[in-house]
Amino acid sequence: YLKPERLTQDLPTLRLLTRPVEAIRALAATLQPLVATAVAPRFTVDCIDMLGQIGSGSLPIERLPSAGLSIAPTQKRASGRALDDLATTLRALPWPVIGRVADDRLLLDLRCLEDPLPFTQQLPQLQAALH
């Protein structure tokens, strides 16, 4: 706090809250084909704009523009079960991945993913678990 000009670099929460949406979109575009390969042929993956919830405390209902990945089952029949299985599989990875299910899709908000390497390194495990 002694160097206010560095707060957005030095405080992780502030750094993530002020992260430019363009940078998050670029990350989504980079990850989309990698994730699509890992979850094919059971799911499709698209880049989307989304709104994230900042959290509780002083901003309990504030929404923040973000971007991420939308993962949808290719088969509409039993799509709820497929999404539950995918969410469970992602949470069980060595570096757990938490998404939210909405509108028959699993959404991964990438605002807080600063280093994608741990995520991408476990995509082969995700692929193996889904097949």
Short mmCIF file of C-alpha atoms in Angstrom, two decimals:
data_model
loop_
_atom_site.label_atom_id
_atom_site.label_comp_id
_atom_site.label_asym_id
_atom_site.label_seq_id
_atom_site.Cartn_x
_atom_site.Cartn_y
_atom_site.Cartn_z
CA TYR A 1 0.00 0.00 0.00
CA LEU A 2 3.02 2.25 0.25
CA LYS A 3 3.30 2.19 -3.56
CA PRO A 4 -0.23 2.79 -4.90
CA GLU A 5 1.05 2.83 -8.48
CA ARG A 6 2.00 -0.86 -8.09
CA LEU A 7 -1.16 -2.13 -6.39
CA THR A 8 -2.55 -3.77 -9.52
CA GLN A 9 0.69 -5.71 -9.97
CA ASP A 10 1.48 -6.54 -6.35
CA LEU A 11 -1.95 -7.52 -4.97
CA PRO A 12 -3.22 -10.72 -6.63
CA THR A 13 -6.91 -9.99 -6.07
CA LEU A 14 -6.67 -6.49 -7.48
CA ARG A 15 -4.50 -7.74 -10.35
CA LEU A 16 -7.17 -10.31 -11.30
CA LEU A 17 -10.07 -7.90 -10.89
CA THR A 18 -8.42 -5.35 -13.19
CA ARG A 19 -7.24 -7.86 -15.80
CA PRO A 20 -8.23 -6.64 -19.29
CA VAL A 21 -11.03 -8.63 -20.93
CA GLU A 22 -9.01 -8.64 -24.18
CA ALA A 23 -6.24 -10.61 -22.45
CA ILE A 24 -8.77 -13.11 -21.10
CA ARG A 25 -10.33 -13.51 -24.57
CA ALA A 26 -6.89 -14.13 -26.06
CA LEU A 27 -6.25 -16.83 -23.47
CA ALA A 28 -9.63 -18.43 -24.26
CA ALA A 29 -8.77 -18.45 -27.99
CA THR A 30 -5.45 -20.14 -27.24
CA LEU A 31 -6.97 -22.78 -24.98
CA GLN A 32 -10.08 -23.52 -27.07
CA PRO A 33 -8.49 -25.93 -29.61
CA LEU A 34 -6.51 -27.72 -26.88
CA VAL A 35 -9.57 -28.29 -24.71
CA ALA A 36 -11.68 -29.19 -27.75
CA THR A 37 -9.24 -31.96 -28.64
CA ALA A 38 -9.23 -33.27 -25.06
CA VAL A 39 -13.02 -33.49 -24.75
CA ALA A 40 -13.86 -34.59 -28.32
CA PRO A 41 -15.98 -36.28 -29.53
CA ARG A 42 -18.31 -36.11 -26.52
CA PHE A 43 -18.23 -32.31 -26.20
CA THR A 44 -17.72 -29.19 -28.27
CA VAL A 45 -15.87 -26.11 -26.99
CA ASP A 46 -16.48 -22.45 -27.84
CA CYS A 47 -14.99 -19.17 -26.66
CA ILE A 48 -17.58 -16.92 -25.07
CA ASP A 49 -17.90 -13.61 -23.30
CA MET A 50 -19.41 -13.91 -19.83
CA LEU A 51 -20.02 -12.05 -16.62
CA GLY A 52 -18.29 -13.21 -13.47
CA GLN A 53 -19.38 -12.53 -9.95
CA ILE A 54 -16.87 -10.53 -7.96
CA GLY A 55 -17.86 -12.13 -4.69
CA SER A 56 -19.18 -11.24 -1.30
CA GLY A 57 -18.14 -8.59 1.15
CA SER A 58 -18.54 -5.06 -0.18
CA LEU A 59 -19.52 -6.21 -3.72
CA PRO A 60 -21.87 -9.20 -3.22
CA ILE A 61 -23.84 -8.83 -6.45
CA GLU A 62 -21.49 -6.91 -8.74
CA ARG A 63 -20.71 -8.57 -12.08
CA LEU A 64 -17.48 -8.20 -14.00
CA PRO A 65 -17.05 -8.73 -17.77
CA SER A 66 -14.90 -11.76 -18.51
CA ALA A 67 -14.34 -14.48 -21.10
CA GLY A 68 -13.95 -18.19 -21.05
CA LEU A 69 -14.84 -21.53 -22.54
CA SER A 70 -18.26 -23.05 -23.05
CA ILE A 71 -18.26 -26.86 -23.17
CA ALA A 72 -21.43 -28.49 -24.48
CA PRO A 73 -22.31 -32.16 -24.95
CA THR A 74 -22.62 -33.25 -28.57
CA GLN A 75 -25.54 -35.53 -27.65
CA LYS A 76 -28.56 -33.66 -26.30
CA ARG A 77 -29.99 -36.81 -24.74
CA ALA A 78 -28.70 -37.20 -21.17
CA SER A 79 -26.78 -33.94 -21.47
CA GLY A 80 -27.25 -33.23 -17.76
CA ARG A 81 -25.50 -36.46 -16.81
CA ALA A 82 -22.72 -35.78 -19.33
CA LEU A 83 -22.13 -32.31 -17.85
CA ASP A 84 -22.13 -33.69 -14.30
CA ASP A 85 -19.58 -36.33 -15.33
CA LEU A 86 -17.40 -33.69 -16.99
CA ALA A 87 -17.57 -31.38 -13.98
CA THR A 88 -16.67 -34.27 -11.66
CA THR A 89 -13.77 -35.32 -13.89
CA LEU A 90 -12.40 -31.77 -14.02
CA ARG A 91 -12.61 -31.42 -10.23
CA ALA A 92 -10.77 -34.75 -9.79
CA LEU A 93 -7.73 -33.65 -11.81
CA PRO A 94 -4.50 -33.12 -9.83
CA TRP A 95 -4.97 -29.38 -10.30
CA PRO A 96 -8.78 -29.18 -9.88
CA VAL A 97 -10.74 -27.19 -12.43
CA ILE A 98 -14.01 -25.69 -11.23
CA GLY A 99 -16.68 -24.54 -13.66
CA ARG A 100 -20.36 -23.79 -13.50
CA VAL A 101 -23.20 -25.42 -15.38
CA ALA A 102 -25.66 -23.09 -17.10
CA ASP A 103 -27.85 -23.41 -20.18
CA ASP A 104 -26.80 -27.02 -20.85
CA ARG A 105 -23.10 -26.07 -20.92
CA LEU A 106 -20.16 -26.17 -18.54
CA LEU A 107 -18.64 -22.69 -18.34
CA LEU A 108 -15.02 -22.07 -17.44
CA ASP A 109 -14.34 -18.42 -16.58
CA LEU A 110 -10.66 -17.75 -17.30
CA ARG A 111 -10.30 -14.45 -15.43
CA CYS A 112 -8.25 -16.03 -12.63
CA LEU A 113 -6.13 -18.33 -14.81
CA GLU A 114 -2.85 -16.45 -15.02
CA ASP A 115 -0.60 -19.41 -15.84
CA PRO A 116 -2.32 -21.86 -18.21
CA LEU A 117 0.55 -24.39 -18.13
CA PRO A 118 -0.68 -26.48 -15.15
CA PHE A 119 -4.11 -26.63 -16.79
CA THR A 120 -2.85 -27.61 -20.24
CA GLN A 121 -0.41 -30.18 -18.86
CA GLN A 122 -3.30 -32.19 -17.45
CA LEU A 123 -5.43 -32.17 -20.61
CA PRO A 124 -4.15 -35.65 -21.58
CA GLN A 125 -5.46 -36.92 -18.22
CA LEU A 126 -8.81 -35.30 -18.91
CA GLN A 127 -8.91 -36.90 -22.35
CA ALA A 128 -8.08 -40.33 -20.95
CA ALA A 129 -10.70 -40.03 -18.22
CA LEU A 130 -13.42 -39.14 -20.72
CA HIS A 131 -12.74 -42.08 -23.02
#
